[in-house]
Amino acid sequence: MTESALFTIFVVAYLFYIGKSLNPPYPREVLEFPWLGSFFLFSSSATVVVAEHRLKKGERGGFHLWWGITMALGAAFLIYTATEWYHLIYHDGLTLSTNLFGSTFYSLVGLHASHVLVGLVLLGIILVASLTGNIKDRHHEHIEMISWYWHFVDGIWAVVVTVVYIIGMQ
Amino acid sequence: MLNHQYTRFSLATRGSGRGWLLLGFTVVAFIGFLSSAPVARAQDSTIRAVQNIFDPLSAPAETLYSISLLVMAVCAGIFLIVGGLLTYAIIRYRRRGPEDDREEPPQVYGSAAIELAWTVPPILIVVMLVLVTARTIGEIQHHKMPDAAEEIRVIGHRYWWEIRYPKHDVVTANEIHVPLSSRQNRVPTEMVLESADVIHGFWVPQLNGKTMLVPNYRNTMWIEPYATGIYLGNCTVLCGQQHANMLIRVIVDPPDVYQKWLDSQKAKPVNDPQTAEGQRQFISNSCGTCHRVEDSQATGVFGPDLSHFASRATLGSGVAKNDDTNLRSWLHDPQVLKPGCLMPNMQLSDRQVDAILAYLRTLK
Amino acid sequence: MANPTSSLKEVGTELAPAPPGREHGTLTAWIQDLIFTVDHKKLGLMYVGMAWLFFIPAGILASLIRTQIAVPNNHVLGPEAFNQAITMHGTAMIFFFAMPMVFGLANYIVPLQIGARDMAFPRLNAFSFWTTFFGACFLFLSYIFGPGLYGMGAAPDASWFALAPLTSKAFSPGNNIDFWSLGLLISGVGSVTGAVNVMVTIFCYRCKGLTLYRMPLFTWMVLVTMFLVVMFLPPLSAAQIMLVLERFFGAKFFEAQAGGSAVLWQHFFWIFGHPEVYILVLPAFGVISEVVPVFSRKPIFGYPMMVAASVMIGFISAGVWAHHMFTIGMDSFSVTFFAFATLVISIPTGIKIFNWLATMFGGKIRMEIPMLFCIAFLFQFLIAGLTGVMLGVAPFDWQLNDSYFVIAHFHYVIVGGIVFAVFAGFYYWYPKAVGRMLDHRLGLWHFWIFTAGFHLTFDPQHFLGFLGMPRRIYTYQEGRGWEFLNMLSTIGAFLQGVGAIIFIINMIYAARKGKIAGDDPWDAWTLEWITSSPPPEYNFEQLPEVRSRRPLWDLKHPEDPDWRFE
């Protein structure tokens, strides 16, 4: 709930400042729709469900596999974002301090990316714990919580994409 | 509600004989009267220092006053009823002695009927207040200005006010002259409020409520004073160290006096050869980087326009009276009269100060 | 005294139980215990202790402010020091006095009232406390560490609203605002985790039979409060993150020259700022709803309505923030809408006052110190509510906004309302936490002096507002009609200081020499009074089972129990 409120404020700031930047670059000129990144992230939501399913059935191997795939997809998303930012910074010259678009874009997408990063760390802890055999049945609730968190991060991405790449590029 | 009982108050300034001020102003007014003999009336130098919101002297303030009376009457009524019940309960139902401890009072858990009964009146009151509020808001914000309306731009700067009269091409600072309005001949003044740096607030209670001056926004408010005099007001939004001394003076003049003032502000500054030295010092000490004087090399925009500086009654946005003692102090080090203001100590020598002072005095 | 549980009250010679942790002997052991403890009662007391700790500097700042403006053209504080004083006073009182006080009371009382052994996440609880404490220390270190102008430190000086763009690098080049934003960000984390903890505790750890519908009203109000914390603190944090990004990395959120908007900051600040008022005042309502019934010897009138009104206040409080911004140049529709929402919120608040009143009607009111503070609260909160209505009527607000009237109004809410409720709660629960009663005679001195000081301070400020005195000015000239009222107000402020000192003396005195309290000195009805005073570390030897809203009433009056009427 707290996180949602936090994101809400950044989303509001972004919406408020759409089209209000006084100097280039403008979003239309530099942003591309993040097909790849979105694909990675949204599909990771599916794989985490599969992983959970396997765990409930008691298939530890399957769980490790799908859990690992989820992590890989999350990491791929982060790498995609990193390259996008690299391109924006060094090719288009858009930084946090360039204009309003830069400030709101990096803070919103950055906030989201930091949540993905936290999610990856959590997923990693579970994976390591499970591989070393420290996951017992009573921990399933924690795993469920983490996958919920992952879905939440996904949901936020859907909002971010809508705001930044769809509304913001009109 | 035309009430002029406050004329006995006067605004004292630092280091001046305070009790003598009223006399001083009378003398000034008298001299002003003599020097402008052809004009029938002089500027009214009544200082309206006590700005009571219940003593409005302008149309919007009067509207606000009437709604505030209504709201206060409602609130006073509620207070009397609830406060009275509370007092009654305390007196009637207090524990009178140890015999009261022997048995507990009847245990009552609530009553839907009673609760419904006391929920309805507040709802009705709220509905009434909302309707009145909405009407008043519309009345003030959608007021249609007559063609004769005067128009001024007030631009807030850190610790002073820039005043522009776009219709007349006049620029001044801190002391806002506006025409008197009357029921027969309405001359409201529409004010466009803008800011050059941070948020400020414009408030002269007897004229109107307050409005903020926000950078990048263009707010408006209007006043329609029907009593002459000098109205004092303050900046209401913390804008930095000298927020307290960002004072407002609104001078309401009868139309002919107002016109005369406008003409004097439009006149080119006198180029008195006797003050050539002061003018040279003014430029060479880079006063002109921040201040503007018409028809000279001084074209700055960061500080107040000084083209008609000598015609103003106060210094530093009302912080002190514009007399030689204060002006000399100010030129030596503005941080003495107004610590934290943005004008630095220019390290002028006494000779330079005297020269510049003499020059400024000619900028009528 | 009719009931057996209060018989211990008369035994004054018994030795007081040692303060928590002191059994281990040395001071170091005691400090270690404070640092490593995860016990909700110790943490609750630490929160309360922290609140009083920061109450002292914030109170001293208040008296400095009042001294500076007692007479025109005064020179006690310079403009810079004055701006720092108002900022630190406001920030510290809200975030480091009132908030920790709320959390402290919630921490101590809620688990006891719901019959739990501890909070849901004891370690998280300790984390919350220490982050809040660290944030507060960080803010106050600004007085020492920032280089600042004239060696006065770099305490924040942009008022607790910290309105953009005054806070931008261009207008506040020092580290002042950095201390402010980072200090509050840190403590904000503590508040949110603390709030989650309390919420989970209330939802999951209630004892058997204690349904939501039977929960004591204090716990109910705390629950609503914690929802508000979780929902409405993040907007402030988000805005502060933006401010930090702007100040450290040159982002452009509020910078006018890049097209940024100063209005946006105000929206974010007040989306937090108004619910914050309810975050502070709802627990105060909770205290009143506990004290008034016990000392009137009647159950609270209209319990369901009280709960519904609190929840309603919580909801509506989300939609009134812009009434702080009526003078910013909003369009008529928004002004009308927010005026409407603001006035609507007075309805549930009014219902609460009526319910307390009805609780007193037909009772036998015992004029103990907690009840005296409650009665003063009722009067003062009534006035605060009515001045709130006056401010809510937007056209009136155009005159009153940012004037001393507003100062008077919100100090009526925060001091006249919240601080008085805190005092009531203190006199009420101190015996539970310490095992000894606060002294009645000192309490009377405290009550009358503080109340007189309060009125002398804040009543004249209403009139200062009517006479056009704006807030946050460090000086004013003679002849504006403000001198006399300001002098009165300053005298009142010092009188309040005297009252507060008497209270502190009372606390110290009572901790050593106070009358032994016994388990249930007030003959009360909620679960915290069933265990010993102070309660053991595990709170209850046996987790209680509840059948009504007043479990102890049922025990004391088996012939006429409450559960028959539910």
PDB file of N, CA, C and O in Angstrom, chain C residues 5-32:
ATOM      1  N   THR C   5     -10.754  -5.181  43.178  1.00  0.00           N
ATOM      2  CA  THR C   5      -9.484  -5.038  42.454  1.00  0.00           C
ATOM      3  C   THR C   5      -8.732  -3.781  42.843  1.00  0.00           C
ATOM      4  O   THR C   5      -7.538  -3.696  42.661  1.00  0.00           O
ATOM      5  N   SER C   6      -9.431  -2.778  43.363  1.00  0.00           N
ATOM      6  CA  SER C   6      -8.740  -1.536  43.666  1.00  0.00           C
ATOM      7  C   SER C   6      -8.306  -1.461  45.124  1.00  0.00           C
ATOM      8  O   SER C   6      -7.887  -0.425  45.602  1.00  0.00           O
ATOM      9  N   SER C   7      -8.385  -2.566  45.814  1.00  0.00           N
ATOM     10  CA  SER C   7      -8.052  -2.523  47.244  1.00  0.00           C
ATOM     11  C   SER C   7      -6.565  -2.226  47.440  1.00  0.00           C
ATOM     12  O   SER C   7      -6.176  -1.616  48.421  1.00  0.00           O
ATOM     13  N   LEU C   8      -5.729  -2.627  46.484  1.00  0.00           N
ATOM     14  CA  LEU C   8      -4.292  -2.408  46.593  1.00  0.00           C
ATOM     15  C   LEU C   8      -3.961  -0.921  46.650  1.00  0.00           C
ATOM     16  O   LEU C   8      -2.913  -0.528  47.129  1.00  0.00           O
ATOM     17  N   LYS C   9      -4.844  -0.103  46.147  1.00  0.00           N
ATOM     18  CA  LYS C   9      -4.624   1.321  46.044  1.00  0.00           C
ATOM     19  C   LYS C   9      -4.233   1.944  47.374  1.00  0.00           C
ATOM     20  O   LYS C   9      -3.451   2.882  47.440  1.00  0.00           O
ATOM     21  N   GLU C  10      -4.797   1.394  48.439  1.00  0.00           N
ATOM     22  CA  GLU C  10      -4.596   2.009  49.744  1.00  0.00           C
ATOM     23  C   GLU C  10      -3.223   1.696  50.319  1.00  0.00           C
ATOM     24  O   GLU C  10      -2.774   2.345  51.244  1.00  0.00           O
ATOM     25  N   VAL C  11      -2.574   0.686  49.817  1.00  0.00           N
ATOM     26  CA  VAL C  11      -1.302   0.266  50.398  1.00  0.00           C
ATOM     27  C   VAL C  11      -0.202   1.179  49.888  1.00  0.00           C
ATOM     28  O   VAL C  11       0.254   1.059  48.769  1.00  0.00           O
ATOM     29  N   GLY C  12       0.207   2.134  50.711  1.00  0.00           N
ATOM     30  CA  GLY C  12       1.182   3.105  50.227  1.00  0.00           C
ATOM     31  C   GLY C  12       2.591   2.785  50.642  1.00  0.00           C
ATOM     32  O   GLY C  12       3.542   3.411  50.171  1.00  0.00           O
ATOM     33  N   THR C  13       2.792   1.830  51.481  1.00  0.00           N
ATOM     34  CA  THR C  13       4.124   1.617  52.029  1.00  0.00           C
ATOM     35  C   THR C  13       4.918   0.592  51.237  1.00  0.00           C
ATOM     36  O   THR C  13       6.128   0.490  51.383  1.00  0.00           O
ATOM     37  N   GLU C  14       4.228  -0.145  50.413  1.00  0.00           N
ATOM     38  CA  GLU C  14       4.889  -1.210  49.679  1.00  0.00           C
ATOM     39  C   GLU C  14       5.999  -0.648  48.791  1.00  0.00           C
ATOM     40  O   GLU C  14       5.882   0.441  48.247  1.00  0.00           O
ATOM     41  N   LEU C  15       7.049  -1.416  48.628  1.00  0.00           N
ATOM     42  CA  LEU C  15       8.145  -0.960  47.770  1.00  0.00           C
ATOM     43  C   LEU C  15       7.700  -0.957  46.312  1.00  0.00           C
ATOM     44  O   LEU C  15       6.994  -1.847  45.861  1.00  0.00           O
ATOM     45  N   ALA C  16       8.159   0.057  45.603  1.00  0.00           N
ATOM     46  CA  ALA C  16       7.823   0.096  44.176  1.00  0.00           C
ATOM     47  C   ALA C  16       8.623  -0.976  43.456  1.00  0.00           C
ATOM     48  O   ALA C  16       9.757  -1.250  43.814  1.00  0.00           O
ATOM     49  N   PRO C  17       8.038  -1.573  42.420  1.00  0.00           N
ATOM     50  CA  PRO C  17       8.813  -2.523  41.630  1.00  0.00           C
ATOM     51  C   PRO C  17       9.954  -1.775  40.938  1.00  0.00           C
ATOM     52  O   PRO C  17       9.792  -0.613  40.565  1.00  0.00           O
ATOM     53  N   ALA C  18      11.070  -2.437  40.782  1.00  0.00           N
ATOM     54  CA  ALA C  18      12.210  -1.779  40.133  1.00  0.00           C
ATOM     55  C   ALA C  18      11.843  -1.409  38.705  1.00  0.00           C
ATOM     56  O   ALA C  18      11.103  -2.138  38.046  1.00  0.00           O
ATOM     57  N   PRO C  19      12.336  -0.278  38.205  1.00  0.00           N
ATOM     58  CA  PRO C  19      12.067   0.087  36.812  1.00  0.00           C
ATOM     59  C   PRO C  19      12.608  -0.988  35.888  1.00  0.00           C
ATOM     60  O   PRO C  19      13.564  -1.680  36.246  1.00  0.00           O
ATOM     61  N   PRO C  20      12.013  -1.113  34.725  1.00  0.00           N
ATOM     62  CA  PRO C  20      12.397  -2.192  33.814  1.00  0.00           C
ATOM     63  C   PRO C  20      13.905  -2.179  33.551  1.00  0.00           C
ATOM     64  O   PRO C  20      14.471  -1.143  33.258  1.00  0.00           O
ATOM     65  N   GLY C  21      14.517  -3.314  33.635  1.00  0.00           N
ATOM     66  CA  GLY C  21      15.922  -3.427  33.265  1.00  0.00           C
ATOM     67  C   GLY C  21      16.861  -3.130  34.405  1.00  0.00           C
ATOM     68  O   GLY C  21      18.002  -3.561  34.397  1.00  0.00           O
ATOM     69  N   ARG C  22      16.403  -2.390  35.386  1.00  0.00           N
ATOM     70  CA  ARG C  22      17.294  -1.954  36.453  1.00  0.00           C
ATOM     71  C   ARG C  22      17.764  -3.145  37.303  1.00  0.00           C
ATOM     72  O   ARG C  22      18.791  -3.082  37.970  1.00  0.00           O
ATOM     73  N   GLU C  23      17.025  -4.259  37.225  1.00  0.00           N
ATOM     74  CA  GLU C  23      17.393  -5.418  38.032  1.00  0.00           C
ATOM     75  C   GLU C  23      18.802  -5.888  37.725  1.00  0.00           C
ATOM     76  O   GLU C  23      19.479  -6.444  38.552  1.00  0.00           O
ATOM     77  N   HIS C  24      19.211  -5.646  36.459  1.00  0.00           N
ATOM     78  CA  HIS C  24      20.527  -6.146  36.080  1.00  0.00           C
ATOM     79  C   HIS C  24      21.627  -5.353  36.742  1.00  0.00           C
ATOM     80  O   HIS C  24      22.783  -5.682  36.599  1.00  0.00           O
ATOM     81  N   GLY C  25      21.265  -4.295  37.424  1.00  0.00           N
ATOM     82  CA  GLY C  25      22.277  -3.605  38.203  1.00  0.00           C
ATOM     83  C   GLY C  25      22.833  -2.368  37.541  1.00  0.00           C
ATOM     84  O   GLY C  25      22.230  -1.314  37.603  1.00  0.00           O
ATOM     85  N   THR C  26      23.910  -2.523  36.815  1.00  0.00           N
ATOM     86  CA  THR C  26      24.666  -1.343  36.393  1.00  0.00           C
ATOM     87  C   THR C  26      23.946  -0.523  35.324  1.00  0.00           C
ATOM     88  O   THR C  26      23.029  -0.987  34.664  1.00  0.00           O
ATOM     89  N   LEU C  27      24.443   0.691  35.170  1.00  0.00           N
ATOM     90  CA  LEU C  27      23.895   1.589  34.157  1.00  0.00           C
ATOM     91  C   LEU C  27      24.143   1.045  32.759  1.00  0.00           C
ATOM     92  O   LEU C  27      23.281   1.110  31.889  1.00  0.00           O
ATOM     93  N   THR C  28      25.335   0.494  32.562  1.00  0.00           N
ATOM     94  CA  THR C  28      25.652  -0.063  31.245  1.00  0.00           C
ATOM     95  C   THR C  28      24.674  -1.155  30.871  1.00  0.00           C
ATOM     96  O   THR C  28      24.194  -1.230  29.746  1.00  0.00           O
ATOM     97  N   ALA C  29      24.377  -1.982  31.851  1.00  0.00           N
ATOM     98  CA  ALA C  29      23.428  -3.063  31.587  1.00  0.00           C
ATOM     99  C   ALA C  29      22.085  -2.487  31.201  1.00  0.00           C
ATOM    100  O   ALA C  29      21.410  -2.978  30.292  1.00  0.00           O
ATOM    101  N   TRP C  30      21.715  -1.404  31.868  1.00  0.00           N
ATOM    102  CA  TRP C  30      20.432  -0.769  31.594  1.00  0.00           C
ATOM    103  C   TRP C  30      20.413  -0.214  30.174  1.00  0.00           C
ATOM    104  O   TRP C  30      19.454  -0.409  29.416  1.00  0.00           O
ATOM    105  N   ILE C  31      21.514   0.464  29.797  1.00  0.00           N
ATOM    106  CA  ILE C  31      21.572   1.021  28.441  1.00  0.00           C
ATOM    107  C   ILE C  31      21.565  -0.086  27.407  1.00  0.00           C
ATOM    108  O   ILE C  31      20.866  -0.024  26.402  1.00  0.00           O
ATOM    109  N   GLN C  32      22.333  -1.126  27.676  1.00  0.00           N
ATOM    110  CA  GLN C  32      22.338  -2.270  26.758  1.00  0.00           C
ATOM    111  C   GLN C  32      20.933  -2.808  26.574  1.00  0.00           C
ATOM    112  O   GLN C  32      20.505  -3.110  25.466  1.00  0.00           O
TER     113      GLN C  32
END
